Amino acid sequence: MKPIRSPEDLERLRKEILAKREPSKPCITVCVSTGCVAQGSIKLVEAFKAELEKQGLTDRVEVKETGCVGFCEQGPRVTIYPQEIYYFKVKPEDVPEIVSKTVLKNEIVERLLYKDPITGKTAQILEEIPFYKYQLRLLLENNAKINPKNIEDYIAIGGYSALAKALFKMTPEQIIEEVKKSNLRGRGGGGFPTGIKWETTRNAPGEPKYVIVNCDQGDPGAFMDRTVMEGNPHSVLEGLIIGAYAIGAHRGFVYVREEYPIAAENISIAIEQAEEYGLLGGNILGSGFSFNVEVYRGAGAFVSGESSALMTAIEGKVGEPRPKYIHTAVKGLWDKPSCLNNTKTWATIPLIILKGAEWFRNIGTKGSSGTMIFSLVGKVNNTGLVEVPMGITLRDLIFKIGGGIRGGKKFKAVQTGGPSGGFIPEQYLDTPVDFDELTKLGSMMGSGGMIVMDEDACMVDMARYFIDFLLDESCGKCVPCREGLRAMSKILNDICEGKGKDGDIEKIEDLAEVMKEASLCALGRTAVNPVLTSLKYFRNEWEEHIKEKKCQAKACKALINYYIDPEKCQACMLCLRECPAGAVIGGKDQVHWIDQKKCVKCGTCYELCRFGAVVKLTGEPIPPPPMGVKPIRKKK
Amino acid sequence: MVIVTLNIDGKEVKAKEGMTILEAAKQAGIEIPTLCYDEKLEPYGACRICSVEIEKRGKTQIVASCCYPVEDGLKVKTTSDKIIKIRKIILELLLPLSPTGPILSLAQKYGVEKSRFPSQRTDCILCGLCTRYCAEVKGEKAVTFIGRGADKKIALVPEKAGVCATCRECYNLCPSGKIIDETAV
């Protein structure tokens, strides 16, 4: 491949690629992103290839490995073009049928379509699936269509034309102006206006300047950045090159978490290919602008997602945050002006350059424009990645897209923004999701994690869980974060173990104040969000735990007891036989009861009982066994 | 050299641009407590005991004075109620770790008699004075941090034991006598 040296050549290449491709040629695309790979999609690709070979169709049908469309729980996902039929949960044994029926005869394999569990209706295209109906997929849209390892796929759909426009039709100042006008805010969670950050780095004294992609993302259950990087790495790269040109940087870094091997591989391939095509390296597209990118694989520390810690890590040191009283935009990597943006932020740039700031600003809310990708997980029926316009309400996200709460249970709270986000209760479900509204509720946008909790979640236990996570992930440098989290964890664990004391809440509040105000970085400052929102919206649960030793959600093991209701027990022997502690007493035809001294509260009896006879008690005395100590014979 | 004027505790203070609030305050005779600070070393900002309240464009903010650079017109309060409360709680958190020496004296000064947050005594508050002195002044890195978060510890690098035997310069920096203990074994 000869490097492309003008926008016209790029356009010519695009036409050539398209001319080589027949739009009517059948194409089977299989998701090979992390979620589907874990569910066996690599074998699926092999099965398709083998089947096509067997049927002598290798030349007539294309098999393409693509990125993720977000509905991972329904994976592996297969899409058949040109009809664009989506199949879910596909297994290798389904392959011959898909090829013979759908590919060759245009017949639908009904059982592989997505079926709405409530209405029972099937859907062929994404827009018919409730999970997708309310989404606006700007960044994820192309993931099912392109092979992320093939630059020509990206070029074919108009890729790198934003770069050509930026380099040849816009000055760096105009690009920054456009980004500022678009009102794009940092997708990593801080929500800082991107254009202003770019301008700060551009105007900061000192050379060289650096641009950095943050693809660290360590939140449990969140995979937005990984998915964008895996499925469409060139979109990130194109945004980065445009940013580098606008800022005046000639060297960039992509920081990818070590745990994201596919993301790291795909971006590395993208960089290589872009260099080969003259879209990266020296004299990009013949513009005279030169820019190089390196991939840096982070060792997988949550705190390394913090910008100064990430830069410290790239410098080869331990990933610990530094005081940022002088912004990293001015003094960052090796003390030089460095502009770091989240993966999604960079991937949004080409869209803004091509379609204009006005178009972008019209999506979303006044304060937060554009779309946001959320990782919707927890107790909702549909889990996965959803890309929605800013301003959608939490209720729509959870009930329309998420399909409501699993098992018909009641919604309790949603945590937005990852482990250091706050818990938002039911009365705020109609809040529009944007940077400022979430902050007002004591939570945050974060990088888009969203965990839905149902009535079985104990909000004290949830706070404990996230504080323990953050204690593990704190770098340990500053006292408020390290020692504050340690002290908080101790108190919270005590409360959940029934050892809560008067004054515990006040201690937690004191610690929270210091952590929030005096911690060195955002990890410590925001770590208190789950605790403070739990206290604000669910204070009664805290008081019950401490004063009555009661856990209304019946989730804290130390505060519950398993009890067999003698009226309901059918003396079926099931729990008696399966109890690993031998704590169930009774016999054939004898009502069972639990010896509380032996019970380890594993819940096996509760799970097994088919008669609803085993119940969890909390905050109340356990009724004595029937007829004193000896269990009575069950009347037939 | 640019000179800026800031206001610390109601007092007009002149300072060279590039100085930190802590240095400017010290120069003006205003004392701010420190634990992880040493003038020979790069500011580290870990203990947060030197936190002060600043006012900028009508907004107040808590910052570590050992790291925050002076600015013209900056208003600084070093002993507001909030600051005192923060220092007290930081001392409550540190006292169980190192109940002697400078931490005990500071705790007494701030009226912290007993901590509400029991923690295991380690005689080390991870201030990093020894590790930074060894790296920045001696260029040796014979003392280093290992682990992360709650498991973070100070360790001597065995290969560099020879350096420590003759140097011992960090002994006096340590606010809790930990290094002497470690090397005595």
PDB file of C-alpha atoms in Angstrom, chain A residues 369-469:
ATOM      1  CA  SER A 369     -24.796  17.672  24.603  1.00  0.00           C
ATOM      2  CA  GLY A 370     -24.488  14.500  22.579  1.00  0.00           C
ATOM      3  CA  THR A 371     -24.929  10.916  23.595  1.00  0.00           C
ATOM      4  CA  MET A 372     -23.522   8.891  26.448  1.00  0.00           C
ATOM      5  CA  ILE A 373     -22.797   5.195  26.552  1.00  0.00           C
ATOM      6  CA  PHE A 374     -23.932   3.542  29.737  1.00  0.00           C
ATOM      7  CA  SER A 375     -23.094   0.122  30.971  1.00  0.00           C
ATOM      8  CA  LEU A 376     -26.502  -0.899  32.253  1.00  0.00           C
ATOM      9  CA  VAL A 377     -26.079  -3.785  34.646  1.00  0.00           C
ATOM     10  CA  GLY A 378     -27.540  -5.226  37.828  1.00  0.00           C
ATOM     11  CA  LYS A 379     -31.090  -6.354  38.427  1.00  0.00           C
ATOM     12  CA  VAL A 380     -32.623  -5.246  35.119  1.00  0.00           C
ATOM     13  CA  ASN A 381     -34.039  -7.610  32.525  1.00  0.00           C
ATOM     14  CA  ASN A 382     -31.850  -6.323  29.695  1.00  0.00           C
ATOM     15  CA  THR A 383     -28.253  -5.688  30.592  1.00  0.00           C
ATOM     16  CA  GLY A 384     -25.596  -4.363  28.281  1.00  0.00           C
ATOM     17  CA  LEU A 385     -24.229  -1.218  26.710  1.00  0.00           C
ATOM     18  CA  VAL A 386     -26.718   1.448  25.818  1.00  0.00           C
ATOM     19  CA  GLU A 387     -26.007   4.658  23.978  1.00  0.00           C
ATOM     20  CA  VAL A 388     -28.616   7.293  24.598  1.00  0.00           C
ATOM     21  CA  PRO A 389     -28.977  11.033  24.134  1.00  0.00           C
ATOM     22  CA  MET A 390     -28.130  12.954  27.284  1.00  0.00           C
ATOM     23  CA  GLY A 391     -31.266  13.968  29.136  1.00  0.00           C
ATOM     24  CA  ILE A 392     -33.082  10.645  28.906  1.00  0.00           C
ATOM     25  CA  THR A 393     -34.656   9.935  32.267  1.00  0.00           C
ATOM     26  CA  LEU A 394     -33.361   7.244  34.574  1.00  0.00           C
ATOM     27  CA  ARG A 395     -36.822   5.716  34.432  1.00  0.00           C
ATOM     28  CA  ASP A 396     -36.708   5.344  30.631  1.00  0.00           C
ATOM     29  CA  LEU A 397     -33.221   3.913  30.815  1.00  0.00           C
ATOM     30  CA  ILE A 398     -34.113   1.338  33.418  1.00  0.00           C
ATOM     31  CA  PHE A 399     -37.676   0.469  32.466  1.00  0.00           C
ATOM     32  CA  LYS A 400     -37.922   1.035  28.716  1.00  0.00           C
ATOM     33  CA  ILE A 401     -34.404   0.069  27.641  1.00  0.00           C
ATOM     34  CA  GLY A 402     -33.558  -2.124  30.598  1.00  0.00           C
ATOM     35  CA  GLY A 403     -36.985  -3.755  30.479  1.00  0.00           C
ATOM     36  CA  GLY A 404     -37.639  -3.211  34.176  1.00  0.00           C
ATOM     37  CA  ILE A 405     -36.535  -5.149  37.204  1.00  0.00           C
ATOM     38  CA  ARG A 406     -35.766  -8.841  37.037  1.00  0.00           C
ATOM     39  CA  GLY A 407     -38.193 -11.322  38.493  1.00  0.00           C
ATOM     40  CA  GLY A 408     -40.917  -8.705  38.948  1.00  0.00           C
ATOM     41  CA  LYS A 409     -39.155  -7.305  41.991  1.00  0.00           C
ATOM     42  CA  LYS A 410     -39.297  -3.712  43.140  1.00  0.00           C
ATOM     43  CA  PHE A 411     -36.753  -1.123  42.082  1.00  0.00           C
ATOM     44  CA  LYS A 412     -34.723   0.177  44.982  1.00  0.00           C
ATOM     45  CA  ALA A 413     -31.856   2.312  43.735  1.00  0.00           C
ATOM     46  CA  VAL A 414     -29.538   2.910  40.838  1.00  0.00           C
ATOM     47  CA  GLN A 415     -25.889   3.714  41.196  1.00  0.00           C
ATOM     48  CA  THR A 416     -24.548   5.893  38.425  1.00  0.00           C
ATOM     49  CA  GLY A 417     -20.933   6.699  37.746  1.00  0.00           C
ATOM     50  CA  GLY A 418     -19.147   3.541  38.829  1.00  0.00           C
ATOM     51  CA  PRO A 419     -18.003   2.464  42.296  1.00  0.00           C
ATOM     52  CA  SER A 420     -17.691   6.022  43.552  1.00  0.00           C
ATOM     53  CA  GLY A 421     -21.075   7.103  42.276  1.00  0.00           C
ATOM     54  CA  GLY A 422     -24.044   7.684  44.515  1.00  0.00           C
ATOM     55  CA  PHE A 423     -27.209   5.643  44.941  1.00  0.00           C
ATOM     56  CA  ILE A 424     -30.294   7.306  43.506  1.00  0.00           C
ATOM     57  CA  PRO A 425     -33.658   6.234  44.982  1.00  0.00           C
ATOM     58  CA  GLU A 426     -37.020   5.803  43.328  1.00  0.00           C
ATOM     59  CA  GLN A 427     -38.301   9.339  43.880  1.00  0.00           C
ATOM     60  CA  TYR A 428     -35.653  10.676  41.507  1.00  0.00           C
ATOM     61  CA  LEU A 429     -36.219   8.228  38.667  1.00  0.00           C
ATOM     62  CA  ASP A 430     -37.576  10.987  36.459  1.00  0.00           C
ATOM     63  CA  THR A 431     -34.325  12.897  36.654  1.00  0.00           C
ATOM     64  CA  PRO A 432     -32.838  13.564  33.229  1.00  0.00           C
ATOM     65  CA  VAL A 433     -29.447  11.963  32.991  1.00  0.00           C
ATOM     66  CA  ASP A 434     -26.796  14.601  32.442  1.00  0.00           C
ATOM     67  CA  PHE A 435     -23.610  15.734  34.161  1.00  0.00           C
ATOM     68  CA  ASP A 436     -25.186  18.422  36.312  1.00  0.00           C
ATOM     69  CA  GLU A 437     -28.417  16.702  37.319  1.00  0.00           C
ATOM     70  CA  LEU A 438     -26.611  13.608  38.604  1.00  0.00           C
ATOM     71  CA  THR A 439     -24.180  15.752  40.578  1.00  0.00           C
ATOM     72  CA  LYS A 440     -27.112  17.559  42.199  1.00  0.00           C
ATOM     73  CA  LEU A 441     -28.378  14.224  43.521  1.00  0.00           C
ATOM     74  CA  GLY A 442     -25.032  13.440  45.139  1.00  0.00           C
ATOM     75  CA  SER A 443     -24.003  11.040  42.398  1.00  0.00           C
ATOM     76  CA  MET A 444     -22.136  11.596  39.158  1.00  0.00           C
ATOM     77  CA  MET A 445     -21.961  10.719  35.496  1.00  0.00           C
ATOM     78  CA  GLY A 446     -18.619   9.009  35.905  1.00  0.00           C
ATOM     79  CA  SER A 447     -17.592   7.200  32.809  1.00  0.00           C
ATOM     80  CA  GLY A 448     -21.062   5.697  32.475  1.00  0.00           C
ATOM     81  CA  GLY A 449     -21.429   2.792  34.846  1.00  0.00           C
ATOM     82  CA  MET A 450     -25.012   2.140  35.917  1.00  0.00           C
ATOM     83  CA  ILE A 451     -25.899  -0.547  38.426  1.00  0.00           C
ATOM     84  CA  VAL A 452     -29.565  -1.185  39.149  1.00  0.00           C
ATOM     85  CA  MET A 453     -30.512  -2.589  42.545  1.00  0.00           C
ATOM     86  CA  ASP A 454     -33.765  -4.220  43.557  1.00  0.00           C
ATOM     87  CA  GLU A 455     -35.532  -4.609  46.877  1.00  0.00           C
ATOM     88  CA  ASP A 456     -33.143  -7.380  47.930  1.00  0.00           C
ATOM     89  CA  ALA A 457     -30.233  -4.942  48.070  1.00  0.00           C
ATOM     90  CA  CYS A 458     -29.278  -3.661  51.500  1.00  0.00           C
ATOM     91  CA  MET A 459     -28.075  -0.130  51.041  1.00  0.00           C
ATOM     92  CA  VAL A 460     -25.716  -0.283  54.013  1.00  0.00           C
ATOM     93  CA  ASP A 461     -24.193  -3.446  52.610  1.00  0.00           C
ATOM     94  CA  MET A 462     -23.911  -1.814  49.176  1.00  0.00           C
ATOM     95  CA  ALA A 463     -22.055   1.137  50.685  1.00  0.00           C
ATOM     96  CA  ARG A 464     -19.808  -1.351  52.480  1.00  0.00           C
ATOM     97  CA  TYR A 465     -19.134  -3.220  49.251  1.00  0.00           C
ATOM     98  CA  PHE A 466     -18.037  -0.152  47.327  1.00  0.00           C
ATOM     99  CA  ILE A 467     -15.975   1.251  50.186  1.00  0.00           C
ATOM    100  CA  ASP A 468     -14.152  -2.092  50.388  1.00  0.00           C
ATOM    101  CA  PHE A 469     -13.585  -2.012  46.630  1.00  0.00           C
TER     102      PHE A 469
END
